[in-house]
Coordinates of C-alpha atoms and ligand atoms in Angstrom, one line a residue:
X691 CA -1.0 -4.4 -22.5
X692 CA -3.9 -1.4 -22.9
X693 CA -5.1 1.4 -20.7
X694 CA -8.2 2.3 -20.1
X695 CA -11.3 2.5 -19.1
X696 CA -13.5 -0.1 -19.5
X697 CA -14.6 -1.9 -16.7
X698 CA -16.7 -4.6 -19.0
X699 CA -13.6 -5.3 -20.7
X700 CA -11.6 -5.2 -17.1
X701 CA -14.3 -8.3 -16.1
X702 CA -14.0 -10.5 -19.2
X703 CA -10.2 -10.5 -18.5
X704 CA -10.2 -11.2 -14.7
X705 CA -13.1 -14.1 -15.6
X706 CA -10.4 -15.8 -17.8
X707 CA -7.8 -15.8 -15.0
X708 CA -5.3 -13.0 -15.7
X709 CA -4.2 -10.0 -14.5
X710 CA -5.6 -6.6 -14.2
X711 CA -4.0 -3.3 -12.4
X712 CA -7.2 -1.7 -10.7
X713 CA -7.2 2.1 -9.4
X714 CA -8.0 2.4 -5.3
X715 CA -7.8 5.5 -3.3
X716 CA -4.2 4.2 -1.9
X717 CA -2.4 3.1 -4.7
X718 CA -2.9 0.8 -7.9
X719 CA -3.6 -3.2 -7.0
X720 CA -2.6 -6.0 -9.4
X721 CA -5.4 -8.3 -9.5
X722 CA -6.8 -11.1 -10.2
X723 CA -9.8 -13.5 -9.2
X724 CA -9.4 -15.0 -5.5
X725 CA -10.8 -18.0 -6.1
X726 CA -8.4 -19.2 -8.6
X727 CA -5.2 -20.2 -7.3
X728 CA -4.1 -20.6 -11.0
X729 CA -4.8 -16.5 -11.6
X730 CA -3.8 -15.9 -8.4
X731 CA 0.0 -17.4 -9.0
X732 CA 0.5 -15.5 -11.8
X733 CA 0.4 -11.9 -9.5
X734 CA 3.3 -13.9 -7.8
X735 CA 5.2 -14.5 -10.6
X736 CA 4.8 -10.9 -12.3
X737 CA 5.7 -9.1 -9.2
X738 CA 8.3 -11.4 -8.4
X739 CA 6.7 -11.7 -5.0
X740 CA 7.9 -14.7 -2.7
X741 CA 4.4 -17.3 -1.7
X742 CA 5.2 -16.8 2.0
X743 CA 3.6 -12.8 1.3
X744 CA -0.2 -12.8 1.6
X745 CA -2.6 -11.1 -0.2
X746 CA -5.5 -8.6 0.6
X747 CA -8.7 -9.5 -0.5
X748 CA -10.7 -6.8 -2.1
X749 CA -14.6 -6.7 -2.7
X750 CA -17.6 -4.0 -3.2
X751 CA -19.2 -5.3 0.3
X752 CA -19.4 -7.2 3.7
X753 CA -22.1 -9.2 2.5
X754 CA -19.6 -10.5 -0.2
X755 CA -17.0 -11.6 2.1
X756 CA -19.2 -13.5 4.3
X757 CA -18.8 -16.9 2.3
X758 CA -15.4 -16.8 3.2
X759 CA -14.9 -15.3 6.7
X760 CA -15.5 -17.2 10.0
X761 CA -17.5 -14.3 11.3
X762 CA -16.9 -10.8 11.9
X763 CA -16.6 -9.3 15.5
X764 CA -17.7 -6.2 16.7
X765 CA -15.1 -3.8 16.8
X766 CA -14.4 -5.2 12.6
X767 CA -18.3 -4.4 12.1
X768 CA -17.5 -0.7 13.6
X769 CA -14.5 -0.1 11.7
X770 CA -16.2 -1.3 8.4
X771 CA -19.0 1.1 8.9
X772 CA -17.1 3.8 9.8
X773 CA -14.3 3.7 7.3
X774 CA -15.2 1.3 4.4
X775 CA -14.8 2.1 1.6
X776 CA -12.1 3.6 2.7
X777 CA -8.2 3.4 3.0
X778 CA -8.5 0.0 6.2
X779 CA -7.5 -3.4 5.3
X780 CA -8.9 -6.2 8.3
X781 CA -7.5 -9.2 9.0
X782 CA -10.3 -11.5 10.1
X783 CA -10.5 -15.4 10.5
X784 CA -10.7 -17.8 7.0
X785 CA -12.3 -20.6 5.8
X786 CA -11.1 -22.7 3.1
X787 CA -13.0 -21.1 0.2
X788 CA -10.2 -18.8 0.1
X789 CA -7.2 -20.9 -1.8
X790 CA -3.9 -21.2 0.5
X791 CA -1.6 -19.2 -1.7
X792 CA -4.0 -15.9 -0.8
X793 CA -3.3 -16.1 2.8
X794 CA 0.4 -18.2 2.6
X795 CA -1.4 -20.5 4.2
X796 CA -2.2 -18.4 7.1
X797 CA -5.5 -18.9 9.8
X798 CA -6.2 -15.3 8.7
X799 CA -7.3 -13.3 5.6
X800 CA -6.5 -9.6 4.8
X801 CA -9.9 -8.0 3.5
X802 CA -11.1 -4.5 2.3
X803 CA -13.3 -2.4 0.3
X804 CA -11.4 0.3 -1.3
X805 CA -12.8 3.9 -1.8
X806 CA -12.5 4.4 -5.8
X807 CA -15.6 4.5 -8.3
X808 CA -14.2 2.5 -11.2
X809 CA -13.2 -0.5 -9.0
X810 CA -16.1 -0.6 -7.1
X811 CA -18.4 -0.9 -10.1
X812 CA -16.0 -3.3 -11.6
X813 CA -16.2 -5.2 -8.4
X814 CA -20.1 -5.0 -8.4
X815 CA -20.3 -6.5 -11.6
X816 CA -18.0 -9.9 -10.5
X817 CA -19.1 -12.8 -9.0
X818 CA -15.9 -13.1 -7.3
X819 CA -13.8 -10.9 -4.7
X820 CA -10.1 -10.1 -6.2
X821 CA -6.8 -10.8 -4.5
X822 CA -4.9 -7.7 -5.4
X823 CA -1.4 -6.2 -4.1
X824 CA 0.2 -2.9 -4.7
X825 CA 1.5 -3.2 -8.8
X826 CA 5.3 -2.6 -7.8
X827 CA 7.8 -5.1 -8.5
X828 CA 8.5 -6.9 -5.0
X829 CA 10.6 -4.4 -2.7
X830 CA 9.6 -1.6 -5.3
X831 CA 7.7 1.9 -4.4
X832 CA 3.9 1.5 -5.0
X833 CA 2.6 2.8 -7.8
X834 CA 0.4 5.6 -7.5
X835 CA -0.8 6.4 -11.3
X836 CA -1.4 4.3 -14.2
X837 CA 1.9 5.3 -15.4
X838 CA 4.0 3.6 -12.9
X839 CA 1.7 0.5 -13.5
X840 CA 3.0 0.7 -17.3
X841 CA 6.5 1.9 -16.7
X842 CA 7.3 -1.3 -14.0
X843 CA 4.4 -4.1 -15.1
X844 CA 3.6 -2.9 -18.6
X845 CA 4.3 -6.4 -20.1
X846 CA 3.1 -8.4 -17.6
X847 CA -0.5 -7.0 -17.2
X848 CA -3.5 -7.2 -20.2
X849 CA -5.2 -4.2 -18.9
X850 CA -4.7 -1.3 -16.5
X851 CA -8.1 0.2 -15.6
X852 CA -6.7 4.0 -15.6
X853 CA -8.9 5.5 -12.7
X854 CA -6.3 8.6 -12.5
X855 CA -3.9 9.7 -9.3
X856 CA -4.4 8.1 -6.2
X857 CA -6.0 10.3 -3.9
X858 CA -4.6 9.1 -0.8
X859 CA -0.9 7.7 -2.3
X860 CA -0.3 5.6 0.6
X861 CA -1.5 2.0 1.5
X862 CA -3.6 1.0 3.4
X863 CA -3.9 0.6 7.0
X864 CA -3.6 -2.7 8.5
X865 CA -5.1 -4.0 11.6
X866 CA -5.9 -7.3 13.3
X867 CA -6.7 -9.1 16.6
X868 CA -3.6 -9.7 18.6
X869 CA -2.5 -12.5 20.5
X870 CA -3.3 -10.2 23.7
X871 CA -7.4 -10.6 22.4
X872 CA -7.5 -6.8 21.2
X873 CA -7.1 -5.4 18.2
X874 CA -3.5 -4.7 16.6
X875 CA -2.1 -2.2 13.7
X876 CA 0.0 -4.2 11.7
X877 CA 1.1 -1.6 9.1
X878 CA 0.3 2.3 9.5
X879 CA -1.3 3.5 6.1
X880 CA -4.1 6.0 4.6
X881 CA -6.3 5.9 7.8
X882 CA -4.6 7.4 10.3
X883 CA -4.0 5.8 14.1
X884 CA -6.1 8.7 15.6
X885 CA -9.4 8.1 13.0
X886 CA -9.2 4.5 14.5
X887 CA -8.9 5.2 17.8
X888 CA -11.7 7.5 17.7
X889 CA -13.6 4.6 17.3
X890 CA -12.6 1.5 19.2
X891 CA -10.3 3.4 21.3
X892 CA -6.8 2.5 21.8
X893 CA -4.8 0.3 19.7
X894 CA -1.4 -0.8 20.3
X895 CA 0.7 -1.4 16.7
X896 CA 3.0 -4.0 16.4
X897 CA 5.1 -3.3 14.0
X898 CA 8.1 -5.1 14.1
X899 CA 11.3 -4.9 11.5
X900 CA 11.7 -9.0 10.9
X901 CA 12.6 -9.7 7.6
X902 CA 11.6 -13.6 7.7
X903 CA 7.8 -14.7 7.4
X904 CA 6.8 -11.9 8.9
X905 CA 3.3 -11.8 9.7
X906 CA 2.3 -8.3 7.9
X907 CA 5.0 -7.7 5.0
X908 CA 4.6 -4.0 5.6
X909 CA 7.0 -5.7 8.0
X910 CA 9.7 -6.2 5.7
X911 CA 12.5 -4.1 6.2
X912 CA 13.7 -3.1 2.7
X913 CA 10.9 -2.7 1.8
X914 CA 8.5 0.5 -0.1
X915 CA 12.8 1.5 -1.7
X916 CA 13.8 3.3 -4.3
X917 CA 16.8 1.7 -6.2
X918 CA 19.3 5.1 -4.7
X919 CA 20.0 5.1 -1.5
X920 CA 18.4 6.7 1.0
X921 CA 18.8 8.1 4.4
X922 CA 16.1 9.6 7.0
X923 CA 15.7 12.6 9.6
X924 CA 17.0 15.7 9.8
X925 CA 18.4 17.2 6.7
X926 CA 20.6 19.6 9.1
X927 CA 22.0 16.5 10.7
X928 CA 22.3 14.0 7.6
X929 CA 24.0 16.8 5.6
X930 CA 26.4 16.8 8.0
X931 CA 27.3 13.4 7.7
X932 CA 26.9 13.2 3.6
X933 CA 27.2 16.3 1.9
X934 CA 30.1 15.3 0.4
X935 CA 27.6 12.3 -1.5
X936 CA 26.1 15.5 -3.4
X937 CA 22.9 14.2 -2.0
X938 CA 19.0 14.7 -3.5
X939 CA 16.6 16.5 -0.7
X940 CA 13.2 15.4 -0.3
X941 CA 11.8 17.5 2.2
X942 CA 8.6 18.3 4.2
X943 CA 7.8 21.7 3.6
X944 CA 10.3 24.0 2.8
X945 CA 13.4 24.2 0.8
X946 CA 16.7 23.7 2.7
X947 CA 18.4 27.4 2.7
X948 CA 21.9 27.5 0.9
X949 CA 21.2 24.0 -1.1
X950 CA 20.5 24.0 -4.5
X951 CA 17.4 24.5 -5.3
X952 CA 17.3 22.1 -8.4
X953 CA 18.4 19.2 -6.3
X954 CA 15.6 19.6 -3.9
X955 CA 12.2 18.4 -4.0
X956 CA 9.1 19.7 -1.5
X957 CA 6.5 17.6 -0.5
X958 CA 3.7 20.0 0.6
X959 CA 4.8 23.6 0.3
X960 CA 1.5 24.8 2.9
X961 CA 2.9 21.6 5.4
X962 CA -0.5 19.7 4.9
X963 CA 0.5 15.9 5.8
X964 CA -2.4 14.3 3.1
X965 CA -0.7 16.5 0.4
X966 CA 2.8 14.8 1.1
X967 CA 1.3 11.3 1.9
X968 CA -0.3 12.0 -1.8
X969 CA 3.2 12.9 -3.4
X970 CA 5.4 10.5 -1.7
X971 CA 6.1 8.0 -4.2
X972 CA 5.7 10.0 -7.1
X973 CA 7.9 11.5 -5.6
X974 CA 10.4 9.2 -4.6
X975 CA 10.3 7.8 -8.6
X976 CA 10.9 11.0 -9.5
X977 CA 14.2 11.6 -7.4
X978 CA 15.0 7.4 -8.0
X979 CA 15.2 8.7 -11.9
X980 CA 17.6 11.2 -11.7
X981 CA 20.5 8.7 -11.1
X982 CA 21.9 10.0 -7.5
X983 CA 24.5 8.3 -5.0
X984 CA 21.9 8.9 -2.2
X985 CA 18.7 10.6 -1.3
X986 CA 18.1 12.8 2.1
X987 CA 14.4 12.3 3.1
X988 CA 13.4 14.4 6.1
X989 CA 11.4 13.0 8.5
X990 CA 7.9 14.6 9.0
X991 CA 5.5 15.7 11.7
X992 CA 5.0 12.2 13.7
X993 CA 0.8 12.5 13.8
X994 CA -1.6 11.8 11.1
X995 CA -0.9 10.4 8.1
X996 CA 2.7 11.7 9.1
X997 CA 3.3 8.2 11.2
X998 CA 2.5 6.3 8.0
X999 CA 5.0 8.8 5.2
X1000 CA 7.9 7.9 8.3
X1001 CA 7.3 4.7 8.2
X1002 CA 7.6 4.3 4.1
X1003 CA 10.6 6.4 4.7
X1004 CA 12.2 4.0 7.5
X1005 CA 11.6 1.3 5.6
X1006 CA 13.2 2.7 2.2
X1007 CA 15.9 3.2 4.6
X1008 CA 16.4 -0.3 5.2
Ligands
TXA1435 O1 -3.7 -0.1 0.0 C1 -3.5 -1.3 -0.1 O2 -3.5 -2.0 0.9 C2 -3.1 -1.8 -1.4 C3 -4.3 -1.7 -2.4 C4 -4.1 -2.3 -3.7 O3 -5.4 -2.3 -1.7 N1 -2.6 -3.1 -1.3 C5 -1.4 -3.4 -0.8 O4 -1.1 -4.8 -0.8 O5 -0.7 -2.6 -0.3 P1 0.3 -5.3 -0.5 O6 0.3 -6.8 -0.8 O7 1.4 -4.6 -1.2 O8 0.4 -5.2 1.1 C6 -0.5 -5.9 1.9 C7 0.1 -6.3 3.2 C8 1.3 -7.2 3.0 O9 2.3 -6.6 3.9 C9 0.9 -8.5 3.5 O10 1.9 -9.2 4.2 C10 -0.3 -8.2 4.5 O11 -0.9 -7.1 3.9 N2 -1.2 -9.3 4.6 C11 -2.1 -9.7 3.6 N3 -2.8 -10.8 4.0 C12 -2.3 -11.1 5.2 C13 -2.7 -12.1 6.1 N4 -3.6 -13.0 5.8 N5 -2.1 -12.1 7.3 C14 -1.1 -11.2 7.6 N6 -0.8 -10.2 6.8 C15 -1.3 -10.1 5.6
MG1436 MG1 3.1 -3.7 -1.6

């Protein structure tokens, strides 16, 4: 495995059918070419991902995904413009360019153009779209620098494109048509619920916590975890309950008066939700490292990006 930055080399690997971590604004993908079921498999295998979890699609435009999409209705043409590149994955109807393990089989695929420069330019330069998850073992907190890339994948990955921190930290949002004929959020992520609705208006999300062949695996319940424990909401109330646990803290903004101080860790001191989204699972590793019998994660304001950070934290719950 090498690090770097050099998105010629990046190419030459993905043409050849293996794996390559790629930097977005969200969090680092594990890649590989789309159309080869054969590449494809192998991000399977090194995550340790079951086949009934799809993948998203990724390319450097919407006249690239054409070939393979049954069309593209209005409200996905005004989300693309508004937000693409940009932290949005769409699920849109298939056709059968795409191979069956991409979508598990499903009448839909997952599809987005992610906001970072090195991955766009290495996407302009292929002549095919790449199939890329979050490069976490299954069940595992997505990585968010090259770093946790090495640390979790290292041996299991030719190249990591090192394109630096995340900016945003979190996935991406996921939304869909609905069985009700209007558009859906699957999974809460990087664009918040508010920038969408500015734009097609209302959106129910569906977000449900069924842990078998679930349609988004944002869905998954254990899901997004750190190996410790954790628990979620109100340090107050949770220390109530496990202080004797000698918990870690992971809060929102401020310290918790009369804990230690060195077993605390603050997500955004000024209370800016994109600063905490950004630290989260940096975050999260970091406390996951020190070894503790649990972790106390406070729950944060419930708008913004905030909806998304409770989410990851629900979920790491379990
Ligand atoms: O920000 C992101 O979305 C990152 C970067 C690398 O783009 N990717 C990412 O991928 O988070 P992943 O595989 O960890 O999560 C994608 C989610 C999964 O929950 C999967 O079940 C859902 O998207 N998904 C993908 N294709 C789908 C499909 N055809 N139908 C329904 N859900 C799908
Ligand atoms: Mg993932």
């Amino acid at each position: 495995m090498s690090i770097g930055q050099d998105i010629e080399q990046a190419a030459v690997i993905l043409s050849r059918g293996h794996l390559v971590a790629i930097p977005t604004e969200t969090v680092y993908g594990l890649a590989a070419n789309a159309f080869n079921p054969d590449a494809v498999i192998k991000i399977f295998e090194a995550k340790n991902r079951p086949q009934f979890n799809p993948l998203i699609v990724h390319t450097d435009s919407v006249e690239k995904m054409e070939p393979f999409l049954n069309g593209f209705p209005d409200w996905a043409d005004k989300l693309a413009q508004r937000f693409w590149p940009g932290p949005l994955t769409i699920l849109l109807p298939r056709n059968e360019i795409i191979p069956d393990l991409v979508t598990a089989g499903m009448p839909r695929v997952a599809v987005r153009i992610p906001e970072h420069p090195l991955t766009l330019a290495l996407l302009r330069s292929l002549d095919f779209p790449l199939a890329a998850p979050s490069a976490n073992p299954f069940g595992y907190i997505s990585p968010t620098t090259a770093a946790h890339v090495a640390e979790q994948l290292g041996d299991k990955v030719s190249y990591i494109l090192d394109g630096g921190p995340a900016k945003i930290g979190i996935e991406s949002t996921i939304i869909g048509l609905g069985a009700s004929g209007d558009p859906e959020i699957y999974r809460l992520g990087g664009l918040s619920l508010e920038e969408i609705e500015s734009v097609i208006g209302p959106v129910q999300i569906k977000i449900s916590p069924v842990e078998s062949n679930p349609e988004s695996s944002g869905m998954l319940k254990s899901h997004y975890a750190p190996k410790t424990k954790l628990v979620h909401g109100s340090i107050d109330v949770l220390l109530a309950s496990y202080a004797h646990r000698d918990p870690l803290l992971l809060t929102y903004k401020r310290m918790h008066p009369g804990y230690p101080s060195d077993r605390q860790l603050v997500l955004s001191p000024t209370g800016n939700i994109p600063e905490a989204a950004h630290r989260l699972f940096s975050a999260l590793r970091e406390l996951d490292d020190r070894g503790a019998r649990l972790i106390i994660a406070e729950e944060v304001p419930d708008q913004g990006l905030g909806r998304a950070i409770n989410d990851r934290l629900r979920r790491a719950a379990g």
